[in-house]
Amino acid sequence: MIKTKIIFRGLIFILISEFSLRFFLGLCHAPLYQESSKYEYIFAPNQDNSRFGNQIQINSFSQRSNEPDSTKITILGLGDSVLSGGTQSDQNNIATSIFNNQMPNYQMLNISVGSWGPDNCAAYLKQKGTFNAAAMFLVVNSHDAYDVMDFQPVVGNHNSYPEHQYKLAWWELLDRYVRPRVNKIFTKKNEKLDPDEKAAQGIQKKGLVFNPGFQELKILSDSLQIPLIVYLHAEKTELHNQEYNNQGNEIIEWATKNNIDLIKELDFDFNDLDYRDVIHLSDNGQNKLAKIMLTHIKKIQILNKKKIINDI
């Protein structure tokens, strides 16, 4: 009788815990990814997940956005996890969503995935199209200068890029979050870092050539006769030093040489509170990024109107 009660209470505890981990933490509801032969990997399409209290919505084109709206002026928001926000940012708090709420006649599509570089973005647009866009807004970091696609398998091989959900929330908690920390403490052995974790630790990429995606996006924007805006985000070490590293300076040199509209984040008032780690923006930082987007797109809009008047 006593054993039966213990077993019964144990089952109740497991069921309540399983429900709580799913409902309150969003375990078993991670954003899923799929491999691509063109751009390495991407969000799986058509997802709507609640993870750690944050909503993550992915449309049918694998963008962290609502479905493309042909009645609005489209801006292509391109980048990596700085722009996508990750699971630590709610859908409403990422810069592109804030921009869209402030500019109801515009829609900035969020075409970004963790550790994507300009070449990933260019490959995506070549396959999916440019959605009749009026401009491209590319968010990059210094390490994107040499972050060239290498097609190393990450989907399903790294915890940050799952292709299937865990069956049990308890198992996800233990396997994805507890086990790596226990291994680190007792064996002093770190799990192999995935690309986005390397970026979060400020590890520079060591590609052999300057990322060809920069030039590919320029050629694409020129062919469409639309502006390409490059926003150079600063890692926290660059923020503290108030200067970009050598790779960031190479991006600046490329933008200057090619007459690219470049926004340098270090020209704005960012501080430690705008970061949640060495590279990713907090909600406060996302809000500041959105304000810069708003100001710059409005400036382009005014300049275009003046050009039309002058042409007349």
One Martini backbone bead per residue (centre of mass of N, CA, C, O) as a GRO file, in nm:
protein
  312
    1MET     BB    1   0.059   0.062  -0.023
    2ILE     BB    2   0.299   0.254   0.011
    3LYS     BB    3   0.423   0.201  -0.267
    4THR     BB    4   0.179   0.300  -0.430
    5LYS     BB    5   0.185   0.592  -0.325
    6ILE     BB    6   0.468   0.661  -0.422
    7ILE     BB    7   0.420   0.604  -0.720
    8PHE     BB    8   0.185   0.799  -0.756
    9ARG     BB    9   0.336   1.058  -0.665
   10GLY     BB   10   0.559   1.034  -0.874
   11LEU     BB   11   0.378   1.059  -1.124
   12ILE     BB   12   0.257   1.332  -1.055
   13PHE     BB   13   0.524   1.485  -1.047
   14ILE     BB   14   0.608   1.426  -1.340
   15LEU     BB   15   0.359   1.551  -1.479
   16ILE     BB   16   0.379   1.836  -1.359
   17SER     BB   17   0.668   1.890  -1.453
   18GLU     BB   18   0.625   1.850  -1.753
   19PHE     BB   19   0.414   2.072  -1.785
   20SER     BB   20   0.583   2.308  -1.670
   21LEU     BB   21   0.822   2.294  -1.872
   22ARG     BB   22   0.640   2.351  -2.117
   23PHE     BB   23   0.470   2.605  -2.026
   24PHE     BB   24   0.699   2.796  -1.886
   25LEU     BB   25   0.969   2.718  -2.080
   26GLY     BB   26   0.926   2.559  -2.364
   27LEU     BB   27   0.977   2.279  -2.372
   28CYS     BB   28   0.947   2.121  -2.679
   29HIS     BB   29   0.970   2.440  -2.834
   30ALA     BB   30   1.183   2.462  -3.042
   31PRO     BB   31   1.342   2.588  -3.286
   32LEU     BB   32   1.370   2.477  -3.611
   33TYR     BB   33   1.580   2.309  -3.852
   34GLN     BB   34   1.735   2.318  -4.187
   35GLU     BB   35   1.891   2.214  -4.449
   36SER     BB   36   2.122   2.353  -4.706
   37SER     BB   37   2.279   2.366  -5.028
   38LYS     BB   38   2.300   2.695  -5.036
   39TYR     BB   39   2.285   2.807  -4.694
   40GLU     BB   40   2.313   2.538  -4.499
   41TYR     BB   41   2.079   2.693  -4.310
   42ILE     BB   42   1.743   2.700  -4.147
   43PHE     BB   43   1.449   2.768  -4.075
   44ALA     BB   44   1.174   2.622  -4.031
   45PRO     BB   45   0.876   2.644  -4.146
   46ASN     BB   46   0.602   2.718  -3.980
   47GLN     BB   47   0.631   2.873  -3.680
   48ASP     BB   48   0.496   2.862  -3.323
   49ASN     BB   49   0.674   2.957  -3.038
   50SER     BB   50   0.727   2.900  -2.685
   51ARG     BB   51   1.026   3.042  -2.526
   52PHE     BB   52   1.094   3.154  -2.229
   53GLY     BB   53   0.837   3.358  -2.285
   54ASN     BB   54   0.889   3.359  -2.599
   55GLN     BB   55   0.808   3.452  -2.918
   56ILE     BB   56   0.834   3.235  -3.219
   57GLN     BB   57   0.809   3.338  -3.560
   58ILE     BB   58   0.769   3.146  -3.868
   59ASN     BB   59   0.742   3.154  -4.187
   60SER     BB   60   0.718   3.012  -4.511
   61PHE     BB   61   1.029   3.153  -4.557
   62SER     BB   62   1.198   3.140  -4.282
   63GLN     BB   63   1.100   3.397  -4.134
   64ARG     BB   64   1.099   3.645  -3.869
   65SER     BB   65   0.781   3.683  -3.977
   66ASN     BB   66   0.549   3.775  -4.144
   67GLU     BB   67   0.393   3.761  -4.410
   68PRO     BB   68   0.423   3.878  -4.703
   69ASP     BB   69   0.327   4.219  -4.805
   70SER     BB   70   0.232   4.359  -5.112
   71THR     BB   71   0.110   4.643  -4.988
   72LYS     BB   72   0.405   4.688  -4.903
   73ILE     BB   73   0.707   4.814  -4.827
   74THR     BB   74   1.005   4.641  -4.887
   75ILE     BB   75   1.244   4.516  -4.651
   76LEU     BB   76   1.560   4.365  -4.624
   77GLY     BB   77   1.645   4.175  -4.348
   78LEU     BB   78   1.990   4.106  -4.283
   79GLY     BB   79   2.148   3.817  -4.103
   80ASP     BB   80   2.180   3.720  -3.780
   81SER     BB   81   2.126   3.686  -3.439
   82VAL     BB   82   2.110   3.990  -3.397
   83LEU     BB   83   1.843   4.009  -3.570
   84SER     BB   84   1.672   3.756  -3.470
   85GLY     BB   85   1.744   3.722  -3.131
   86GLY     BB   86   1.634   3.468  -3.050
   87THR     BB   87   1.492   3.318  -2.762
   88GLN     BB   88   1.551   3.589  -2.582
   89SER     BB   89   1.346   3.714  -2.796
   90ASP     BB   90   1.072   3.862  -2.866
   91GLN     BB   91   0.898   3.931  -3.141
   92ASN     BB   92   0.824   4.236  -3.045
   93ASN     BB   93   1.155   4.304  -2.966
   94ILE     BB   94   1.251   4.317  -3.239
   95ALA     BB   95   1.354   4.543  -3.466
   96THR     BB   96   1.162   4.471  -3.705
   97SER     BB   97   0.897   4.489  -3.542
   98ILE     BB   98   0.926   4.780  -3.451
   99PHE     BB   99   0.943   4.901  -3.730
  100ASN     BB  100   0.664   4.798  -3.834
  101ASN     BB  101   0.495   4.949  -3.614
  102GLN     BB  102   0.612   5.244  -3.705
  103MET     BB  103   0.577   5.136  -4.027
  104PRO     BB  104   0.285   5.052  -4.177
  105ASN     BB  105   0.389   5.077  -4.497
  106TYR     BB  106   0.599   4.873  -4.392
  107GLN     BB  107   0.827   4.577  -4.450
  108MET     BB  108   1.053   4.400  -4.252
  109LEU     BB  109   1.228   4.136  -4.325
  110ASN     BB  110   1.350   3.848  -4.137
  111ILE     BB  111   1.666   3.743  -4.272
  112SER     BB  112   1.776   3.528  -4.020
  113VAL     BB  113   2.063   3.351  -3.874
  114GLY     BB  114   2.270   3.189  -3.697
  115SER     BB  115   2.582   3.267  -3.836
  116TRP     BB  116   2.532   3.435  -4.065
  117GLY     BB  117   2.627   3.560  -4.374
  118PRO     BB  118   2.627   3.728  -4.668
  119ASP     BB  119   2.630   3.460  -4.837
  120ASN     BB  120   2.373   3.341  -4.722
  121CYS     BB  121   2.187   3.573  -4.806
  122ALA     BB  122   2.241   3.564  -5.111
  123ALA     BB  123   2.152   3.268  -5.153
  124TYR     BB  124   1.862   3.306  -5.062
  125LEU     BB  125   1.776   3.522  -5.277
  126LYS     BB  126   1.837   3.343  -5.524
  127GLN     BB  127   1.612   3.131  -5.442
  128LYS     BB  128   1.356   3.319  -5.324
  129GLY     BB  129   1.407   3.612  -5.364
  130THR     BB  130   1.313   3.983  -5.320
  131PHE     BB  131   1.010   4.080  -5.276
  132ASN     BB  132   1.000   4.361  -5.406
  133ALA     BB  133   1.223   4.540  -5.305
  134ALA     BB  134   1.350   4.871  -5.189
  135ALA     BB  135   1.558   4.734  -4.977
  136MET     BB  136   1.868   4.677  -4.795
  137PHE     BB  137   1.940   4.542  -4.455
  138LEU     BB  138   2.263   4.486  -4.331
  139VAL     BB  139   2.376   4.284  -4.062
  140VAL     BB  140   2.702   4.316  -3.917
  141ASN     BB  141   3.021   4.188  -3.831
  142SER     BB  142   3.348   4.158  -3.820
  143HIS     BB  143   3.349   3.834  -3.863
  144ASP     BB  144   3.212   3.848  -4.157
  145ALA     BB  145   3.460   3.889  -4.339
  146TYR     BB  146   3.540   3.547  -4.277
  147ASP     BB  147   3.238   3.414  -4.298
  148VAL     BB  148   3.244   3.135  -4.472
  149MET     BB  149   3.103   2.896  -4.623
  150ASP     BB  150   3.136   2.522  -4.523
  151PHE     BB  151   2.909   2.302  -4.461
  152GLN     BB  152   2.885   2.226  -4.179
  153PRO     BB  153   2.724   2.011  -3.972
  154VAL     BB  154   2.454   2.135  -3.747
  155VAL     BB  155   2.201   1.994  -3.798
  156GLY     BB  156   2.152   1.778  -3.525
  157ASN     BB  157   2.462   1.840  -3.386
  158HIS     BB  158   2.337   2.089  -3.233
  159ASN     BB  159   2.148   2.231  -2.989
  160SER     BB  160   2.091   2.509  -3.156
  161TYR     BB  161   2.012   2.292  -3.418
  162PRO     BB  162   1.730   2.158  -3.436
  163GLU     BB  163   1.508   1.905  -3.608
  164HIS     BB  164   1.387   1.801  -3.330
  165GLN     BB  165   1.191   1.720  -3.080
  166TYR     BB  166   1.153   1.648  -2.781
  167LYS     BB  167   0.954   1.425  -2.600
  168LEU     BB  168   1.083   1.532  -2.325
  169ALA     BB  169   1.139   1.781  -2.101
  170TRP     BB  170   1.328   1.638  -1.906
  171TRP     BB  171   1.534   1.548  -2.123
  172GLU     BB  172   1.609   1.828  -2.222
  173LEU     BB  173   1.713   1.940  -1.958
  174LEU     BB  174   1.937   1.724  -1.917
  175ASP     BB  175   2.076   1.716  -2.209
  176ARG     BB  176   2.100   2.037  -2.284
  177TYR     BB  177   2.173   2.168  -1.978
  178VAL     BB  178   2.304   1.975  -1.762
  179ARG     BB  179   2.525   1.794  -1.889
  180PRO     BB  180   2.729   2.012  -1.995
  181ARG     BB  181   2.783   2.128  -1.705
  182VAL     BB  182   2.886   1.869  -1.575
  183ASN     BB  183   3.120   1.816  -1.768
  184LYS     BB  184   3.268   2.083  -1.707
  185ILE     BB  185   3.315   2.032  -1.400
  186PHE     BB  186   3.427   1.717  -1.396
  187THR     BB  187   3.600   1.711  -1.690
  188LYS     BB  188   3.679   1.982  -1.832
  189LYS     BB  189   3.469   1.951  -2.078
  190ASN     BB  190   3.370   2.087  -2.364
  191GLU     BB  191   3.149   2.142  -2.572
  192LYS     BB  192   3.097   2.174  -2.890
  193LEU     BB  193   3.080   2.450  -3.062
  194ASP     BB  194   2.874   2.647  -3.215
  195PRO     BB  195   2.863   2.915  -3.418
  196ASP     BB  196   2.700   3.104  -3.219
  197GLU     BB  197   2.874   3.051  -2.965
  198LYS     BB  198   3.133   3.169  -3.080
  199ALA     BB  199   3.019   3.454  -3.119
  200ALA     BB  200   2.939   3.493  -2.810
  201GLN     BB  201   3.271   3.467  -2.745
  202GLY     BB  202   3.443   3.622  -2.975
  203ILE     BB  203   3.514   3.433  -3.212
  204GLN     BB  204   3.704   3.437  -3.478
  205LYS     BB  205   3.718   3.415  -3.804
  206LYS     BB  206   3.929   3.200  -4.056
  207GLY     BB  207   3.912   3.284  -4.332
  208LEU     BB  208   4.075   3.329  -4.655
  209VAL     BB  209   3.835   3.517  -4.752
  210PHE     BB  210   3.647   3.755  -4.844
  211ASN     BB  211   3.326   3.789  -4.831
  212PRO     BB  212   3.131   3.746  -5.121
  213GLY     BB  213   2.846   3.857  -5.026
  214PHE     BB  214   2.890   4.155  -5.047
  215GLN     BB  215   2.913   4.168  -5.360
  216GLU     BB  216   2.652   4.014  -5.427
  217LEU     BB  217   2.460   4.227  -5.299
  218LYS     BB  218   2.549   4.462  -5.471
  219ILE     BB  219   2.478   4.344  -5.746
  220LEU     BB  220   2.179   4.301  -5.678
  221SER     BB  221   2.106   4.596  -5.607
  222ASP     BB  222   2.194   4.716  -5.879
  223SER     BB  223   1.997   4.547  -6.058
  224LEU     BB  224   1.741   4.672  -5.887
  225GLN     BB  225   1.782   4.966  -5.789
  226ILE     BB  226   1.872   4.941  -5.476
  227PRO     BB  227   1.947   4.983  -5.163
  228LEU     BB  228   2.250   4.929  -4.966
  229ILE     BB  229   2.260   4.861  -4.620
  230VAL     BB  230   2.524   4.882  -4.378
  231TYR     BB  231   2.544   4.735  -4.051
  232LEU     BB  232   2.792   4.785  -3.799
  233HIS     BB  233   2.835   4.584  -3.551
  234ALA     BB  234   2.935   4.575  -3.209
  235GLU     BB  235   3.131   4.441  -3.009
  236LYS     BB  236   3.205   4.478  -2.682
  237THR     BB  237   3.508   4.531  -2.725
  238GLU     BB  238   3.458   4.761  -2.928
  239LEU     BB  239   3.296   4.938  -2.743
  240HIS     BB  240   3.521   4.983  -2.530
  241ASN     BB  241   3.736   5.086  -2.757
  242GLN     BB  242   3.600   5.254  -2.991
  243GLU     BB  243   3.673   5.015  -3.206
  244TYR     BB  244   3.748   4.835  -3.468
  245ASN     BB  245   3.867   4.576  -3.597
  246ASN     BB  246   4.030   4.457  -3.864
  247GLN     BB  247   3.774   4.332  -3.994
  248GLY     BB  248   3.597   4.583  -3.970
  249ASN     BB  249   3.785   4.764  -4.145
  250GLU     BB  250   3.743   4.599  -4.404
  251ILE     BB  251   3.445   4.667  -4.433
  252ILE     BB  252   3.481   4.971  -4.450
  253GLU     BB  253   3.662   4.969  -4.700
  254TRP     BB  254   3.461   4.834  -4.888
  255ALA     BB  255   3.231   5.044  -4.860
  256THR     BB  256   3.395   5.287  -4.959
  257LYS     BB  257   3.487   5.174  -5.237
  258ASN     BB  258   3.157   5.102  -5.310
  259ASN     BB  259   2.955   5.316  -5.207
  260ILE     BB  260   2.833   5.239  -4.927
  261ASP     BB  261   2.580   5.242  -4.700
  262LEU     BB  262   2.712   5.321  -4.379
  263ILE     BB  263   2.659   5.192  -4.046
  264LYS     BB  264   2.798   5.286  -3.733
  265GLU     BB  265   2.746   5.195  -3.413
  266LEU     BB  266   2.975   5.375  -3.275
  267ASP     BB  267   2.802   5.648  -3.344
  268PHE     BB  268   2.639   5.544  -3.102
  269ASP     BB  269   2.453   5.505  -2.785
  270PHE     BB  270   2.610   5.247  -2.659
  271ASN     BB  271   2.588   4.987  -2.402
  272ASP     BB  272   2.593   4.723  -2.187
  273LEU     BB  273   2.269   4.716  -2.169
  274ASP     BB  274   2.254   4.635  -2.493
  275TYR     BB  275   2.361   4.357  -2.380
  276ARG     BB  276   2.377   3.986  -2.320
  277ASP     BB  277   2.662   3.979  -2.447
  278VAL     BB  278   2.931   4.019  -2.665
  279ILE     BB  279   2.692   4.053  -2.918
  280HIS     BB  280   2.408   4.049  -2.820
  281LEU     BB  281   2.105   4.195  -2.798
  282SER     BB  282   1.898   4.348  -2.618
  283ASP     BB  283   1.603   4.497  -2.596
  284ASN     BB  284   1.733   4.776  -2.586
  285GLY     BB  285   1.911   4.733  -2.840
  286GLN     BB  286   1.682   4.674  -3.039
  287ASN     BB  287   1.551   4.952  -3.009
  288LYS     BB  288   1.792   5.115  -3.117
  289LEU     BB  289   1.806   4.980  -3.392
  290ALA     BB  290   1.522   5.062  -3.485
  291LYS     BB  291   1.573   5.371  -3.479
  292ILE     BB  292   1.791   5.365  -3.696
  293MET     BB  293   1.620   5.247  -3.916
  294LEU     BB  294   1.405   5.467  -3.924
  295THR     BB  295   1.587   5.708  -3.989
  296HIS     BB  296   1.715   5.591  -4.253
  297ILE     BB  297   1.460   5.528  -4.420
  298LYS     BB  298   1.349   5.817  -4.411
  299LYS     BB  299   1.590   5.944  -4.558
  300ILE     BB  300   1.558   5.786  -4.821
  301GLN     BB  301   1.272   5.879  -4.880
  302ILE     BB  302   1.344   6.180  -4.910
  303LEU     BB  303   1.560   6.150  -5.133
  304ASN     BB  304   1.371   6.019  -5.343
  305LYS     BB  305   1.174   6.256  -5.365
  306LYS     BB  306   1.385   6.461  -5.463
  307LYS     BB  307   1.467   6.306  -5.717
  308ILE     BB  308   1.190   6.308  -5.855
  309ILE     BB  309   1.164   6.616  -5.868
  310ASN     BB  310   1.427   6.669  -6.031
  311ASP     BB  311   1.349   6.492  -6.277
  312ILE     BB  312   1.097   6.679  -6.342
   0.00000   0.00000   0.00000
